[in-house]
Amino acid sequence: MAGAAWFHVTGITPALGERAAAATCAAVEAAKRAGARVSVDLNYRKKLWSTAQAQKVMRPMMRSVDVVIANEEDLQAVLGVTVAGADL
């Protein structure tokens, strides 16, 4: 990650399994330690994992994330963030 200005990951990658989730978290942390800005597109896919699984992995990861790309439904499902006025 040395010299990287930005690191981006999709929420689909950690949904592919425990090893993919661990690798995604490690990569995000390494990018942050290296001084890169980190962005995540939550891109929640309920066929890949449950909301509970997504929240267990993604919520702690947000401590190292600078920019989140998501719609209201993904914010609620993946991060447990209630979006006022959202009509899901």
PDB file of N, CA and C in Angstrom:
ATOM      1  N   MET A   1       0.803  -1.198   0.000  1.00  0.00           N
ATOM      2  CA  MET A   1       0.000   0.000   0.000  1.00  0.00           C
ATOM      3  C   MET A   1       0.851   1.269   0.000  1.00  0.00           C
ATOM      4  N   ALA A   2       2.129   1.109   0.165  1.00  0.00           N
ATOM      5  CA  ALA A   2       3.008   2.281   0.212  1.00  0.00           C
ATOM      6  C   ALA A   2       2.834   3.131  -1.037  1.00  0.00           C
ATOM      7  N   GLY A   3       2.583   4.407  -0.836  1.00  0.00           N
ATOM      8  CA  GLY A   3       2.439   5.325  -1.949  1.00  0.00           C
ATOM      9  C   GLY A   3       1.032   5.419  -2.504  1.00  0.00           C
ATOM     10  N   ALA A   4       0.133   4.564  -2.041  1.00  0.00           N
ATOM     11  CA  ALA A   4      -1.244   4.603  -2.537  1.00  0.00           C
ATOM     12  C   ALA A   4      -1.948   5.832  -1.975  1.00  0.00           C
ATOM     13  N   ALA A   5      -2.665   6.533  -2.829  1.00  0.00           N
ATOM     14  CA  ALA A   5      -3.423   7.702  -2.382  1.00  0.00           C
ATOM     15  C   ALA A   5      -4.834   7.309  -1.977  1.00  0.00           C
ATOM     16  N   TRP A   6      -5.366   6.278  -2.624  1.00  0.00           N
ATOM     17  CA  TRP A   6      -6.751   5.887  -2.391  1.00  0.00           C
ATOM     18  C   TRP A   6      -6.883   4.385  -2.518  1.00  0.00           C
ATOM     19  N   PHE A   7      -7.731   3.790  -1.679  1.00  0.00           N
ATOM     20  CA  PHE A   7      -8.034   2.362  -1.746  1.00  0.00           C
ATOM     21  C   PHE A   7      -9.550   2.222  -1.709  1.00  0.00           C
ATOM     22  N   HIS A   8     -10.096   1.491  -2.666  1.00  0.00           N
ATOM     23  CA  HIS A   8     -11.549   1.294  -2.742  1.00  0.00           C
ATOM     24  C   HIS A   8     -11.874  -0.183  -2.738  1.00  0.00           C
ATOM     25  N   VAL A   9     -12.945  -0.524  -2.032  1.00  0.00           N
ATOM     26  CA  VAL A   9     -13.395  -1.908  -1.979  1.00  0.00           C
ATOM     27  C   VAL A   9     -14.918  -1.927  -2.062  1.00  0.00           C
ATOM     28  N   THR A  10     -15.442  -2.999  -2.599  1.00  0.00           N
ATOM     29  CA  THR A  10     -16.877  -3.200  -2.673  1.00  0.00           C
ATOM     30  C   THR A  10     -17.331  -4.112  -1.538  1.00  0.00           C
ATOM     31  N   GLY A  11     -18.547  -3.925  -1.096  1.00  0.00           N
ATOM     32  CA  GLY A  11     -19.099  -4.768  -0.048  1.00  0.00           C
ATOM     33  C   GLY A  11     -19.357  -6.191  -0.490  1.00  0.00           C
ATOM     34  N   ILE A  12     -19.272  -6.456  -1.763  1.00  0.00           N
ATOM     35  CA  ILE A  12     -19.459  -7.823  -2.252  1.00  0.00           C
ATOM     36  C   ILE A  12     -18.271  -8.704  -1.856  1.00  0.00           C
ATOM     37  N   THR A  13     -17.083  -8.169  -1.881  1.00  0.00           N
ATOM     38  CA  THR A  13     -15.890  -8.971  -1.598  1.00  0.00           C
ATOM     39  C   THR A  13     -15.944  -9.657  -0.236  1.00  0.00           C
ATOM     40  N   PRO A  14     -16.196  -8.947   0.868  1.00  0.00           N
ATOM     41  CA  PRO A  14     -16.233  -9.652   2.155  1.00  0.00           C
ATOM     42  C   PRO A  14     -17.414 -10.607   2.293  1.00  0.00           C
ATOM     43  N   ALA A  15     -18.430 -10.443   1.460  1.00  0.00           N
ATOM     44  CA  ALA A  15     -19.594 -11.325   1.510  1.00  0.00           C
ATOM     45  C   ALA A  15     -19.308 -12.704   0.922  1.00  0.00           C
ATOM     46  N   LEU A  16     -18.161 -12.865   0.269  1.00  0.00           N
ATOM     47  CA  LEU A  16     -17.842 -14.124  -0.398  1.00  0.00           C
ATOM     48  C   LEU A  16     -17.378 -15.225   0.546  1.00  0.00           C
ATOM     49  N   GLY A  17     -17.173 -14.901   1.809  1.00  0.00           N
ATOM     50  CA  GLY A  17     -16.782 -15.917   2.786  1.00  0.00           C
ATOM     51  C   GLY A  17     -15.912 -15.332   3.870  1.00  0.00           C
ATOM     52  N   GLU A  18     -15.645 -16.137   4.880  1.00  0.00           N
ATOM     53  CA  GLU A  18     -14.867 -15.672   6.033  1.00  0.00           C
ATOM     54  C   GLU A  18     -13.458 -15.233   5.651  1.00  0.00           C
ATOM     55  N   ARG A  19     -12.803 -15.990   4.781  1.00  0.00           N
ATOM     56  CA  ARG A  19     -11.436 -15.627   4.373  1.00  0.00           C
ATOM     57  C   ARG A  19     -11.438 -14.335   3.566  1.00  0.00           C
ATOM     58  N   ALA A  20     -12.431 -14.168   2.703  1.00  0.00           N
ATOM     59  CA  ALA A  20     -12.537 -12.938   1.921  1.00  0.00           C
ATOM     60  C   ALA A  20     -12.832 -11.750   2.835  1.00  0.00           C
ATOM     61  N   ALA A  21     -13.668 -11.964   3.845  1.00  0.00           N
ATOM     62  CA  ALA A  21     -13.978 -10.893   4.793  1.00  0.00           C
ATOM     63  C   ALA A  21     -12.731 -10.488   5.570  1.00  0.00           C
ATOM     64  N   ALA A  22     -11.978 -11.467   6.041  1.00  0.00           N
ATOM     65  CA  ALA A  22     -10.750 -11.173   6.796  1.00  0.00           C
ATOM     66  C   ALA A  22      -9.731 -10.453   5.919  1.00  0.00           C
ATOM     67  N   ALA A  23      -9.592 -10.883   4.673  1.00  0.00           N
ATOM     68  CA  ALA A  23      -8.647 -10.245   3.755  1.00  0.00           C
ATOM     69  C   ALA A  23      -9.072  -8.811   3.441  1.00  0.00           C
ATOM     70  N   THR A  24     -10.366  -8.596   3.279  1.00  0.00           N
ATOM     71  CA  THR A  24     -10.867  -7.247   3.007  1.00  0.00           C
ATOM     72  C   THR A  24     -10.589  -6.329   4.189  1.00  0.00           C
ATOM     73  N   CYS A  25     -10.880  -6.794   5.385  1.00  0.00           N
ATOM     74  CA  CYS A  25     -10.621  -5.991   6.587  1.00  0.00           C
ATOM     75  C   CYS A  25      -9.132  -5.688   6.733  1.00  0.00           C
ATOM     76  N   ALA A  26      -8.289  -6.673   6.497  1.00  0.00           N
ATOM     77  CA  ALA A  26      -6.839  -6.469   6.592  1.00  0.00           C
ATOM     78  C   ALA A  26      -6.356  -5.470   5.550  1.00  0.00           C
ATOM     79  N   ALA A  27      -6.893  -5.545   4.349  1.00  0.00           N
ATOM     80  CA  ALA A  27      -6.494  -4.615   3.285  1.00  0.00           C
ATOM     81  C   ALA A  27      -6.914  -3.184   3.605  1.00  0.00           C
ATOM     82  N   VAL A  28      -8.115  -3.031   4.130  1.00  0.00           N
ATOM     83  CA  VAL A  28      -8.597  -1.692   4.508  1.00  0.00           C
ATOM     84  C   VAL A  28      -7.716  -1.106   5.607  1.00  0.00           C
ATOM     85  N   GLU A  29      -7.409  -1.909   6.604  1.00  0.00           N
ATOM     86  CA  GLU A  29      -6.550  -1.440   7.700  1.00  0.00           C
ATOM     87  C   GLU A  29      -5.146  -1.104   7.203  1.00  0.00           C
ATOM     88  N   ALA A  30      -4.597  -1.914   6.311  1.00  0.00           N
ATOM     89  CA  ALA A  30      -3.260  -1.649   5.755  1.00  0.00           C
ATOM     90  C   ALA A  30      -3.257  -0.360   4.944  1.00  0.00           C
ATOM     91  N   ALA A  31      -4.301  -0.146   4.170  1.00  0.00           N
ATOM     92  CA  ALA A  31      -4.396   1.087   3.380  1.00  0.00           C
ATOM     93  C   ALA A  31      -4.456   2.304   4.294  1.00  0.00           C
ATOM     94  N   LYS A  32      -5.236   2.208   5.340  1.00  0.00           N
ATOM     95  CA  LYS A  32      -5.365   3.329   6.273  1.00  0.00           C
ATOM     96  C   LYS A  32      -4.035   3.607   6.955  1.00  0.00           C
ATOM     97  N   ARG A  33      -3.355   2.555   7.414  1.00  0.00           N
ATOM     98  CA  ARG A  33      -2.040   2.731   8.056  1.00  0.00           C
ATOM     99  C   ARG A  33      -1.033   3.366   7.105  1.00  0.00           C
ATOM    100  N   ALA A  34      -1.155   3.060   5.816  1.00  0.00           N
ATOM    101  CA  ALA A  34      -0.232   3.594   4.812  1.00  0.00           C
ATOM    102  C   ALA A  34      -0.580   5.033   4.428  1.00  0.00           C
ATOM    103  N   GLY A  35      -1.680   5.553   4.967  1.00  0.00           N
ATOM    104  CA  GLY A  35      -2.041   6.933   4.691  1.00  0.00           C
ATOM    105  C   GLY A  35      -2.981   7.142   3.514  1.00  0.00           C
ATOM    106  N   ALA A  36      -3.490   6.057   2.963  1.00  0.00           N
ATOM    107  CA  ALA A  36      -4.423   6.180   1.837  1.00  0.00           C
ATOM    108  C   ALA A  36      -5.815   6.519   2.348  1.00  0.00           C
ATOM    109  N   ARG A  37      -6.561   7.219   1.545  1.00  0.00           N
ATOM    110  CA  ARG A  37      -7.981   7.397   1.827  1.00  0.00           C
ATOM    111  C   ARG A  37      -8.663   6.098   1.436  1.00  0.00           C
ATOM    112  N   VAL A  38      -9.676   5.726   2.201  1.00  0.00           N
ATOM    113  CA  VAL A  38     -10.358   4.460   1.982  1.00  0.00           C
ATOM    114  C   VAL A  38     -11.831   4.720   1.693  1.00  0.00           C
ATOM    115  N   SER A  39     -12.319   4.104   0.624  1.00  0.00           N
ATOM    116  CA  SER A  39     -13.744   4.193   0.298  1.00  0.00           C
ATOM    117  C   SER A  39     -14.325   2.795   0.153  1.00  0.00           C
ATOM    118  N   VAL A  40     -15.609   2.696   0.501  1.00  0.00           N
ATOM    119  CA  VAL A  40     -16.331   1.429   0.421  1.00  0.00           C
ATOM    120  C   VAL A  40     -17.680   1.667  -0.228  1.00  0.00           C
ATOM    121  N   ASP A  41     -17.990   0.862  -1.213  1.00  0.00           N
ATOM    122  CA  ASP A  41     -19.332   0.814  -1.782  1.00  0.00           C
ATOM    123  C   ASP A  41     -20.007  -0.371  -1.094  1.00  0.00           C
ATOM    124  N   LEU A  42     -20.989  -0.107  -0.233  1.00  0.00           N
ATOM    125  CA  LEU A  42     -21.587  -1.190   0.549  1.00  0.00           C
ATOM    126  C   LEU A  42     -22.172  -2.286  -0.322  1.00  0.00           C
ATOM    127  N   ASN A  43     -22.861  -1.947  -1.379  1.00  0.00           N
ATOM    128  CA  ASN A  43     -23.305  -2.908  -2.391  1.00  0.00           C
ATOM    129  C   ASN A  43     -23.818  -4.211  -1.780  1.00  0.00           C
ATOM    130  N   TYR A  44     -24.759  -4.115  -0.840  1.00  0.00           N
ATOM    131  CA  TYR A  44     -25.287  -5.277  -0.114  1.00  0.00           C
ATOM    132  C   TYR A  44     -26.048  -6.230  -1.039  1.00  0.00           C
ATOM    133  N   ARG A  45     -25.721  -7.509  -0.934  1.00  0.00           N
ATOM    134  CA  ARG A  45     -26.396  -8.558  -1.692  1.00  0.00           C
ATOM    135  C   ARG A  45     -26.899  -9.607  -0.708  1.00  0.00           C
ATOM    136  N   LYS A  46     -28.220  -9.622  -0.466  1.00  0.00           N
ATOM    137  CA  LYS A  46     -28.780 -10.523   0.535  1.00  0.00           C
ATOM    138  C   LYS A  46     -28.642 -11.994   0.166  1.00  0.00           C
ATOM    139  N   LYS A  47     -28.375 -12.296  -1.096  1.00  0.00           N
ATOM    140  CA  LYS A  47     -28.154 -13.688  -1.493  1.00  0.00           C
ATOM    141  C   LYS A  47     -26.768 -14.180  -1.057  1.00  0.00           C
ATOM    142  N   LEU A  48     -25.864 -13.260  -0.738  1.00  0.00           N
ATOM    143  CA  LEU A  48     -24.507 -13.639  -0.342  1.00  0.00           C
ATOM    144  C   LEU A  48     -24.336 -13.747   1.173  1.00  0.00           C
ATOM    145  N   TRP A  49     -25.050 -12.878   1.912  1.00  0.00           N
ATOM    146  CA  TRP A  49     -24.951 -12.950   3.366  1.00  0.00           C
ATOM    147  C   TRP A  49     -26.125 -12.247   4.018  1.00  0.00           C
ATOM    148  N   SER A  50     -26.349 -12.554   5.290  1.00  0.00           N
ATOM    149  CA  SER A  50     -27.458 -11.958   6.029  1.00  0.00           C
ATOM    150  C   SER A  50     -27.082 -10.552   6.499  1.00  0.00           C
ATOM    151  N   THR A  51     -28.070  -9.808   6.940  1.00  0.00           N
ATOM    152  CA  THR A  51     -27.775  -8.477   7.485  1.00  0.00           C
ATOM    153  C   THR A  51     -26.916  -8.607   8.740  1.00  0.00           C
ATOM    154  N   ALA A  52     -27.165  -9.630   9.542  1.00  0.00           N
ATOM    155  CA  ALA A  52     -26.361  -9.830  10.759  1.00  0.00           C
ATOM    156  C   ALA A  52     -24.897 -10.085  10.408  1.00  0.00           C
ATOM    157  N   GLN A  53     -24.656 -10.924   9.402  1.00  0.00           N
ATOM    158  CA  GLN A  53     -23.275 -11.197   8.974  1.00  0.00           C
ATOM    159  C   GLN A  53     -22.630  -9.927   8.423  1.00  0.00           C
ATOM    160  N   ALA A  54     -23.367  -9.199   7.604  1.00  0.00           N
ATOM    161  CA  ALA A  54     -22.831  -7.973   7.009  1.00  0.00           C
ATOM    162  C   ALA A  54     -22.480  -6.962   8.089  1.00  0.00           C
ATOM    163  N   GLN A  55     -23.357  -6.790   9.050  1.00  0.00           N
ATOM    164  CA  GLN A  55     -23.086  -5.825  10.118  1.00  0.00           C
ATOM    165  C   GLN A  55     -21.897  -6.241  10.975  1.00  0.00           C
ATOM    166  N   LYS A  56     -21.763  -7.541  11.232  1.00  0.00           N
ATOM    167  CA  LYS A  56     -20.642  -8.030  12.048  1.00  0.00           C
ATOM    168  C   LYS A  56     -19.294  -7.686  11.401  1.00  0.00           C
ATOM    169  N   VAL A  57     -19.229  -7.761  10.086  1.00  0.00           N
ATOM    170  CA  VAL A  57     -17.982  -7.488   9.365  1.00  0.00           C
ATOM    171  C   VAL A  57     -17.822  -5.999   9.049  1.00  0.00           C
ATOM    172  N   MET A  58     -18.869  -5.396   8.528  1.00  0.00           N
ATOM    173  CA  MET A  58     -18.741  -4.048   7.970  1.00  0.00           C
ATOM    174  C   MET A  58     -18.755  -2.933   9.008  1.00  0.00           C
ATOM    175  N   ARG A  59     -19.525  -3.070  10.071  1.00  0.00           N
ATOM    176  CA  ARG A  59     -19.577  -1.986  11.055  1.00  0.00           C
ATOM    177  C   ARG A  59     -18.204  -1.680  11.655  1.00  0.00           C
ATOM    178  N   PRO A  60     -17.451  -2.676  12.117  1.00  0.00           N
ATOM    179  CA  PRO A  60     -16.111  -2.366  12.645  1.00  0.00           C
ATOM    180  C   PRO A  60     -15.177  -1.789  11.577  1.00  0.00           C
ATOM    181  N   MET A  61     -15.353  -2.224  10.336  1.00  0.00           N
ATOM    182  CA  MET A  61     -14.502  -1.739   9.249  1.00  0.00           C
ATOM    183  C   MET A  61     -14.658  -0.238   9.032  1.00  0.00           C
ATOM    184  N   MET A  62     -15.817   0.291   9.351  1.00  0.00           N
ATOM    185  CA  MET A  62     -16.096   1.708   9.109  1.00  0.00           C
ATOM    186  C   MET A  62     -15.169   2.645   9.873  1.00  0.00           C
ATOM    187  N   ARG A  63     -14.525   2.146  10.932  1.00  0.00           N
ATOM    188  CA  ARG A  63     -13.556   2.978  11.674  1.00  0.00           C
ATOM    189  C   ARG A  63     -12.383   3.402  10.792  1.00  0.00           C
ATOM    190  N   SER A  64     -12.103   2.629   9.754  1.00  0.00           N
ATOM    191  CA  SER A  64     -10.975   2.922   8.862  1.00  0.00           C
ATOM    192  C   SER A  64     -11.411   3.483   7.513  1.00  0.00           C
ATOM    193  N   VAL A  65     -12.690   3.774   7.367  1.00  0.00           N
ATOM    194  CA  VAL A  65     -13.228   4.218   6.083  1.00  0.00           C
ATOM    195  C   VAL A  65     -13.483   5.723   6.089  1.00  0.00           C
ATOM    196  N   ASP A  66     -13.078   6.375   4.987  1.00  0.00           N
ATOM    197  CA  ASP A  66     -13.289   7.817   4.840  1.00  0.00           C
ATOM    198  C   ASP A  66     -14.560   8.146   4.064  1.00  0.00           C
ATOM    199  N   VAL A  67     -14.891   7.329   3.074  1.00  0.00           N
ATOM    200  CA  VAL A  67     -16.041   7.596   2.210  1.00  0.00           C
ATOM    201  C   VAL A  67     -16.863   6.321   2.051  1.00  0.00           C
ATOM    202  N   VAL A  68     -18.175   6.435   2.288  1.00  0.00           N
ATOM    203  CA  VAL A  68     -19.093   5.311   2.091  1.00  0.00           C
ATOM    204  C   VAL A  68     -20.031   5.664   0.950  1.00  0.00           C
ATOM    205  N   ILE A  69     -20.153   4.747   0.014  1.00  0.00           N
ATOM    206  CA  ILE A  69     -21.080   4.900  -1.106  1.00  0.00           C
ATOM    207  C   ILE A  69     -22.200   3.894  -0.872  1.00  0.00           C
ATOM    208  N   ALA A  70     -23.444   4.388  -0.778  1.00  0.00           N
ATOM    209  CA  ALA A  70     -24.551   3.482  -0.478  1.00  0.00           C
ATOM    210  C   ALA A  70     -25.888   4.155  -0.727  1.00  0.00           C
ATOM    211  N   ASN A  71     -26.904   3.322  -0.871  1.00  0.00           N
ATOM    212  CA  ASN A  71     -28.267   3.837  -0.883  1.00  0.00           C
ATOM    213  C   ASN A  71     -28.854   3.629   0.516  1.00  0.00           C
ATOM    214  N   GLU A  72     -30.070   4.112   0.721  1.00  0.00           N
ATOM    215  CA  GLU A  72     -30.696   4.033   2.032  1.00  0.00           C
ATOM    216  C   GLU A  72     -30.862   2.587   2.509  1.00  0.00           C
ATOM    217  N   GLU A  73     -31.258   1.716   1.610  1.00  0.00           N
ATOM    218  CA  GLU A  73     -31.478   0.316   1.970  1.00  0.00           C
ATOM    219  C   GLU A  73     -30.189  -0.346   2.452  1.00  0.00           C
ATOM    220  N   ASP A  74     -29.090  -0.094   1.751  1.00  0.00           N
ATOM    221  CA  ASP A  74     -27.812  -0.686   2.142  1.00  0.00           C
ATOM    222  C   ASP A  74     -27.317  -0.113   3.470  1.00  0.00           C
ATOM    223  N   LEU A  75     -27.507   1.182   3.689  1.00  0.00           N
ATOM    224  CA  LEU A  75     -27.115   1.781   4.970  1.00  0.00           C
ATOM    225  C   LEU A  75     -27.842   1.110   6.126  1.00  0.00           C
ATOM    226  N   GLN A  76     -29.129   0.860   5.932  1.00  0.00           N
ATOM    227  CA  GLN A  76     -29.912   0.224   6.991  1.00  0.00           C
ATOM    228  C   GLN A  76     -29.528  -1.241   7.166  1.00  0.00           C
ATOM    229  N   ALA A  77     -29.367  -1.971   6.079  1.00  0.00           N
ATOM    230  CA  ALA A  77     -29.069  -3.402   6.161  1.00  0.00           C
ATOM    231  C   ALA A  77     -27.655  -3.678   6.663  1.00  0.00           C
ATOM    232  N   VAL A  78     -26.686  -2.959   6.128  1.00  0.00           N
ATOM    233  CA  VAL A  78     -25.277  -3.267   6.406  1.00  0.00           C
ATOM    234  C   VAL A  78     -24.737  -2.568   7.647  1.00  0.00           C
ATOM    235  N   LEU A  79     -25.171  -1.338   7.885  1.00  0.00           N
ATOM    236  CA  LEU A  79     -24.627  -0.584   9.008  1.00  0.00           C
ATOM    237  C   LEU A  79     -25.628  -0.368  10.136  1.00  0.00           C
ATOM    238  N   GLY A  80     -26.889  -0.728   9.891  1.00  0.00           N
ATOM    239  CA  GLY A  80     -27.895  -0.532  10.920  1.00  0.00           C
ATOM    240  C   GLY A  80     -28.256   0.924  11.132  1.00  0.00           C
ATOM    241  N   VAL A  81     -27.992   1.745  10.121  1.00  0.00           N
ATOM    242  CA  VAL A  81     -28.273   3.177  10.202  1.00  0.00           C
ATOM    243  C   VAL A  81     -29.692   3.421   9.699  1.00  0.00           C
ATOM    244  N   THR A  82     -30.529   3.984  10.546  1.00  0.00           N
ATOM    245  CA  THR A  82     -31.891   4.317  10.148  1.00  0.00           C
ATOM    246  C   THR A  82     -31.855   5.625   9.376  1.00  0.00           C
ATOM    247  N   VAL A  83     -32.459   5.618   8.214  1.00  0.00           N
ATOM    248  CA  VAL A  83     -32.480   6.793   7.354  1.00  0.00           C
ATOM    249  C   VAL A  83     -33.877   7.402   7.415  1.00  0.00           C
ATOM    250  N   ALA A  84     -33.968   8.572   8.023  1.00  0.00           N
ATOM    251  CA  ALA A  84     -35.259   9.247   8.154  1.00  0.00           C
ATOM    252  C   ALA A  84     -35.832   9.564   6.781  1.00  0.00           C
ATOM    253  N   GLY A  85     -37.112   9.291   6.616  1.00  0.00           N
ATOM    254  CA  GLY A  85     -37.793   9.621   5.376  1.00  0.00           C
ATOM    255  C   GLY A  85     -37.575   8.635   4.245  1.00  0.00           C
ATOM    256  N   ALA A  86     -36.813   7.579   4.476  1.00  0.00           N
ATOM    257  CA  ALA A  86     -36.578   6.591   3.417  1.00  0.00           C
ATOM    258  C   ALA A  86     -37.820   5.746   3.229  1.00  0.00           C
ATOM    259  N   ASP A  87     -38.177   5.518   1.991  1.00  0.00           N
ATOM    260  CA  ASP A  87     -39.343   4.703   1.657  1.00  0.00           C
ATOM    261  C   ASP A  87     -38.836   3.423   0.999  1.00  0.00           C
ATOM    262  N   LEU A  88     -38.519   2.428   1.837  1.00  0.00           N
ATOM    263  CA  LEU A  88     -37.978   1.188   1.307  1.00  0.00           C
ATOM    264  C   LEU A  88     -39.081   0.216   1.010  1.00  0.00           C
TER     265      LEU A  88
END
